[in-house]
XYZ file of C-alpha atoms in Angstrom:
346
model
C -79.873 -41.353 -27.684
C -77.659 -39.687 -24.880
C -73.661 -39.084 -25.414
C -72.957 -42.068 -23.364
C -74.851 -44.449 -25.860
C -73.338 -43.818 -28.615
C -70.552 -46.839 -29.647
C -66.888 -46.509 -28.835
C -67.867 -42.681 -27.601
C -66.779 -44.399 -24.145
C -63.104 -44.910 -25.678
C -62.832 -41.796 -27.584
C -63.442 -39.765 -24.026
C -61.312 -42.054 -22.483
C -58.683 -41.224 -24.687
C -59.012 -37.525 -24.605
C -58.741 -37.870 -20.766
C -55.457 -39.872 -21.082
C -54.233 -37.223 -23.402
C -55.205 -34.094 -21.297
C -53.715 -36.175 -18.010
C -50.389 -36.734 -20.319
C -50.446 -33.225 -21.699
C -51.005 -31.744 -18.079
C -48.236 -34.102 -16.595
C -45.825 -32.785 -19.044
C -46.901 -29.395 -18.203
C -46.199 -29.616 -14.465
C -43.251 -31.722 -15.227
C -41.764 -28.777 -17.196
C -42.818 -26.311 -14.584
C -40.922 -28.497 -11.911
C -38.172 -28.287 -14.198
C -37.897 -25.209 -14.630
C -38.724 -24.425 -11.000
C -35.390 -26.727 -10.224
C -33.523 -25.070 -12.804
C -34.335 -21.846 -11.189
C -33.669 -22.850 -7.900
C -30.388 -24.513 -9.058
C -29.549 -20.886 -10.742
C -30.498 -19.192 -7.642
C -28.422 -21.437 -5.705
C -25.326 -21.398 -7.643
C -25.517 -17.902 -7.609
C -25.980 -17.454 -3.782
C -22.589 -19.825 -3.787
C -21.058 -17.340 -6.223
C -21.641 -14.270 -4.401
C -21.104 -15.642 -1.010
C -17.331 -17.031 -2.352
C -16.954 -13.642 -3.911
C -17.514 -11.913 -0.967
C -15.366 -14.371 1.353
C -12.538 -13.714 -1.545
C -12.812 -10.108 -0.825
C -12.971 -10.157 2.751
C -9.953 -12.905 2.748
C -7.834 -9.867 0.894
C -8.883 -6.851 3.579
C -7.925 -9.127 5.939
C -4.642 -9.704 4.498
C -4.477 -5.632 3.944
C -5.293 -5.408 7.969
C -2.988 -8.025 9.361
C -0.063 -7.857 7.379
C 3.576 -6.528 8.662
C 6.838 -7.040 7.125
C 8.584 -7.187 3.864
C 6.825 -9.285 1.021
C 8.214 -12.423 0.365
C 7.459 -12.617 -3.415
C 10.052 -11.673 -6.046
C 9.279 -9.159 -9.508
C 7.987 -11.510 -11.660
C 8.326 -14.648 -10.268
C 5.585 -16.868 -8.737
C 2.856 -16.018 -6.720
C 3.571 -16.407 -2.995
C 0.570 -17.917 -1.049
C 0.612 -14.720 2.235
C -2.609 -16.676 4.351
C -5.096 -19.680 3.637
C -7.514 -20.931 5.636
C -11.024 -22.920 6.068
C -14.220 -21.598 7.114
C -17.057 -23.351 8.732
C -19.251 -20.726 6.280
C -17.613 -20.426 3.250
C -14.853 -23.530 2.735
C -11.494 -22.967 2.183
C -10.030 -19.543 1.088
C -6.133 -17.982 0.248
C -4.541 -15.438 -0.741
C -1.633 -14.885 -2.921
C 0.865 -11.959 -3.514
C 2.216 -11.240 -7.403
C 4.522 -9.222 -7.731
C 4.292 -6.925 -10.106
C 7.212 -4.377 -9.583
C 9.617 -3.188 -7.196
C 6.614 -1.598 -4.816
C 3.403 -2.718 -6.596
C 1.534 -6.199 -6.008
C -1.624 -8.124 -6.874
C -3.202 -9.828 -4.055
C -5.387 -12.263 -5.218
C -8.531 -13.434 -2.848
C -9.543 -17.393 -3.899
C -12.430 -18.677 -1.937
C -14.981 -21.755 -2.766
C -18.386 -22.152 -0.993
C -20.236 -25.631 -0.797
C -17.616 -27.521 -3.346
C -17.604 -24.738 -5.949
C -15.779 -23.702 -8.512
C -13.052 -21.105 -6.643
C -14.137 -17.620 -7.380
C -11.230 -14.926 -7.552
C -10.933 -11.432 -7.054
C -7.388 -9.296 -6.714
C -6.726 -5.944 -5.427
C -3.549 -3.727 -6.393
C -1.416 -2.964 -3.373
C 1.346 -0.701 -2.955
C 4.242 -2.022 -0.355
C 7.121 0.214 0.467
C 10.209 -0.758 -0.255
C 13.013 1.458 1.398
C 15.708 1.513 -1.561
C 12.832 2.408 -4.002
C 11.882 5.385 -1.687
C 15.203 6.439 -1.388
C 16.240 5.908 -5.087
C 13.704 8.649 -5.978
C 15.613 11.311 -4.983
C 17.452 13.262 -7.566
C 18.776 15.822 -4.789
C 20.223 15.444 -1.451
C 17.875 18.635 -0.401
C 14.730 18.570 -2.400
C 12.412 21.733 -2.066
C 10.868 24.569 -3.623
C 13.806 27.026 -2.295
C 16.833 26.812 -0.405
C 18.646 29.756 1.284
C 22.495 28.110 2.211
C 25.086 30.670 4.598
C 28.047 30.920 2.602
C 30.173 28.436 5.313
C 27.108 25.660 5.277
C 27.595 22.802 2.744
C 25.369 20.141 1.487
C 27.356 17.287 0.525
C 26.515 15.020 -2.096
C 29.577 13.355 -3.131
C 29.354 9.962 -0.730
C 25.658 9.191 -0.876
C 26.252 5.256 -0.852
C 29.513 4.932 1.420
C 29.204 4.110 5.399
C 29.763 6.298 7.654
C 30.680 5.648 12.109
C 28.133 3.184 13.272
C 26.472 2.870 9.092
C 27.423 0.445 7.407
C 27.981 1.573 3.281
C 24.796 0.505 0.577
C 27.039 0.610 -2.086
C 26.837 -2.887 -2.879
C 22.801 -2.657 -3.597
C 22.451 -2.673 -7.232
C 19.490 -1.014 -7.469
C 20.781 2.391 -5.545
C 24.053 1.811 -7.287
C 22.344 2.043 -10.848
C 20.316 5.267 -9.620
C 22.154 7.058 -7.258
C 25.879 6.064 -8.137
C 28.112 7.917 -10.469
C 27.295 11.839 -9.530
C 23.040 11.131 -10.560
C 22.067 12.920 -7.228
C 22.596 16.805 -7.206
C 23.031 18.585 -3.983
C 19.706 20.589 -4.020
C 16.921 20.551 -6.766
C 13.186 21.339 -6.681
C 10.443 18.883 -5.745
C 9.346 15.951 -7.452
C 5.899 15.349 -9.169
C 3.354 13.071 -7.616
C 3.255 10.244 -6.716
C 6.690 11.153 -5.190
C 5.154 14.424 -3.544
C 2.285 16.441 -3.415
C -1.513 15.431 -4.216
C -2.013 15.584 -8.230
C -5.292 13.716 -8.372
C -4.606 11.340 -5.705
C -6.867 13.147 -3.057
C -6.033 16.320 -0.795
C -4.970 13.921 2.273
C -1.273 13.814 -0.019
C -1.243 17.736 -0.492
C 1.139 18.410 2.355
C 3.078 15.369 2.916
C 3.201 11.892 1.772
C 5.914 8.988 1.591
C 4.960 6.779 -1.536
C 1.311 6.202 -0.952
C 1.122 6.683 2.982
C -0.731 10.145 2.631
C -0.069 12.634 5.961
C -3.140 11.014 8.337
C -1.832 7.295 7.621
C 1.618 8.603 8.928
C 0.183 10.025 11.601
C -1.668 7.127 12.674
C 1.636 5.223 12.098
C 4.062 7.309 14.287
C 6.146 5.753 16.979
C 6.355 9.863 18.142
C 3.426 11.874 18.118
C 3.882 15.539 18.052
C 0.621 16.596 16.676
C 0.112 20.363 17.490
C 3.676 20.982 17.229
C 6.666 21.168 20.609
C 10.078 19.943 21.310
C 11.747 16.773 19.914
C 13.939 15.536 22.566
C 15.089 11.877 21.710
C 15.482 9.515 24.466
C 18.418 7.792 23.082
C 20.584 9.993 20.819
C 22.683 7.136 19.375
C 19.755 4.621 18.279
C 17.011 4.724 16.249
C 13.402 5.955 17.505
C 11.495 4.902 14.251
C 8.751 7.413 13.012
C 8.397 10.781 14.578
C 5.204 13.168 13.056
C 4.788 16.318 14.149
C 2.499 19.263 13.197
C 2.142 22.988 12.815
C 5.900 23.932 14.411
C 8.464 21.167 15.665
C 11.871 21.919 17.391
C 14.142 19.292 17.622
C 15.955 20.271 20.926
C 18.771 17.461 20.887
C 20.791 14.643 18.571
C 18.271 11.495 17.208
C 17.623 9.171 14.457
C 14.929 7.732 12.657
C 12.168 8.890 9.660
C 11.192 12.518 10.756
C 7.858 14.342 9.157
C 6.519 17.428 10.059
C 3.248 18.639 8.455
C 4.207 22.129 9.209
C 7.776 24.078 9.963
C 10.875 22.289 11.460
C 13.498 23.445 13.176
C 17.024 21.635 14.411
C 18.186 23.940 16.747
C 22.139 24.911 17.289
C 24.549 22.229 16.586
C 22.116 19.220 17.170
C 22.296 16.498 14.592
C 19.713 14.180 12.968
C 20.123 11.041 11.127
C 17.775 9.657 8.495
C 14.830 10.619 6.490
C 13.526 14.274 7.015
C 9.900 14.722 5.186
C 8.428 18.618 5.987
C 5.227 20.285 4.186
C 6.716 23.954 5.150
C 10.101 25.510 6.013
C 12.925 23.337 7.526
C 15.586 25.808 9.185
C 19.087 24.459 10.332
C 20.526 26.704 12.750
C 24.349 27.046 13.245
C 26.372 24.309 12.919
C 23.185 21.907 12.893
C 23.615 18.465 10.992
C 21.496 16.029 8.807
C 22.628 13.027 7.864
C 20.406 11.893 4.864
C 17.916 12.947 2.842
C 15.753 16.263 3.042
C 12.415 16.812 1.353
C 10.640 20.058 2.243
C 7.739 21.821 0.852
C 9.191 25.010 1.329
C 12.448 27.077 1.950
C 15.271 24.543 3.457
C 17.293 27.151 5.237
C 21.351 26.310 6.355
C 22.579 28.766 9.118
C 26.389 28.941 9.603
C 28.609 26.002 9.451
C 25.334 24.118 9.248
C 25.699 20.778 6.929
C 23.553 18.224 4.727
C 25.756 15.128 4.578
C 23.531 13.070 1.804
C 23.530 9.579 2.515
C 21.057 7.303 1.032
C 22.170 4.607 3.493
C 20.701 6.560 6.880
C 17.659 6.855 4.670
C 17.305 3.437 3.780
C 18.135 2.583 7.161
C 15.581 5.170 9.059
C 12.864 3.435 6.943
C 13.995 -0.298 7.601
C 13.689 0.348 11.392
C 10.155 1.602 11.125
C 8.189 -1.767 11.138
C 4.938 0.035 11.144
C 5.602 1.316 7.451
C 6.390 -2.337 5.912
C 2.425 -3.523 4.912
C 0.706 -3.661 1.754
C -1.923 -0.834 1.389
C -4.620 -0.876 -1.146
C -4.348 1.895 -3.735
C -6.582 4.651 -3.444
C -9.679 4.983 -5.973
C -11.024 2.045 -8.342
C -8.126 -1.025 -7.595
C -10.146 -4.067 -7.131
C -10.036 -6.244 -10.191
C -12.338 -9.373 -10.379
C -13.074 -12.125 -11.278
C -9.757 -13.492 -11.987
C -9.305 -16.644 -14.305
C -7.651 -19.472 -13.356
C -4.116 -19.907 -13.478
C -3.231 -16.020 -14.225
C -1.442 -16.455 -10.594
């Protein structure tokens, strides 16, 4: 008798076949489900990565395009700086969360394909003129000074007005940090990050203004004296913005603004400068020269006969305010990215 002649075997074989088909179907279903799950996970991961890239790009765009003072208040709510909708990435926006007077957290947010918004953030420094000036502990800060007997460094009217210059004693932050004899006539150089490189990188070694290093200041200059030369301001009675020079710079006629020299500076006989002066090397004020503002030099500051440095926080603040290119957020060097940022922290 053959296998097919036994009673009931056909039904048993059919049951086995059906069971086998069910097992195969279950395996196929599980495999399909696993494949779909992997595809969904891959798709989600792809959307998350795309959203993160869009958020990072939004923050970098804000760094590149923003000019002007910040709108966010210290410890206040985050302020939306920019927002848009992209065909590729959906809606994105950047928020400014102000941590301190000059430190901010720029939070980028983006979502792709209707997914959960992804947030990243970067720590930024944003120059505030009052904070830059309030860091001074002397009218002339330098490695050393050489002052003629007839020359003077004045520190008794730092917050007072002058002809054509409004007083700034109503600025509470300046009054608290610079009023009441808190600022000396002359003093040594401050430590990084006010001056010098420290661990911040070689580009901060010679001159710096907060987190603007020498190359950044040169790139933003209104007047470029690279390689040295003679500065003859076109308008002695108005602000000339940011002047950046190297090697040896001679100021031959009156001017006003922020003067940065990566090298040595000479202010000629009888010439006056109003504002903020930063020099990596020596600063020489010839006979009768005058500075209304604040001075910081990495070398020796020399005052000739009858030369005067009339300390004025107001002049230094006003000089910084007139340089629009300095009013921008810049990312802190090094590892300043933070992410992912949880919802609601802003």
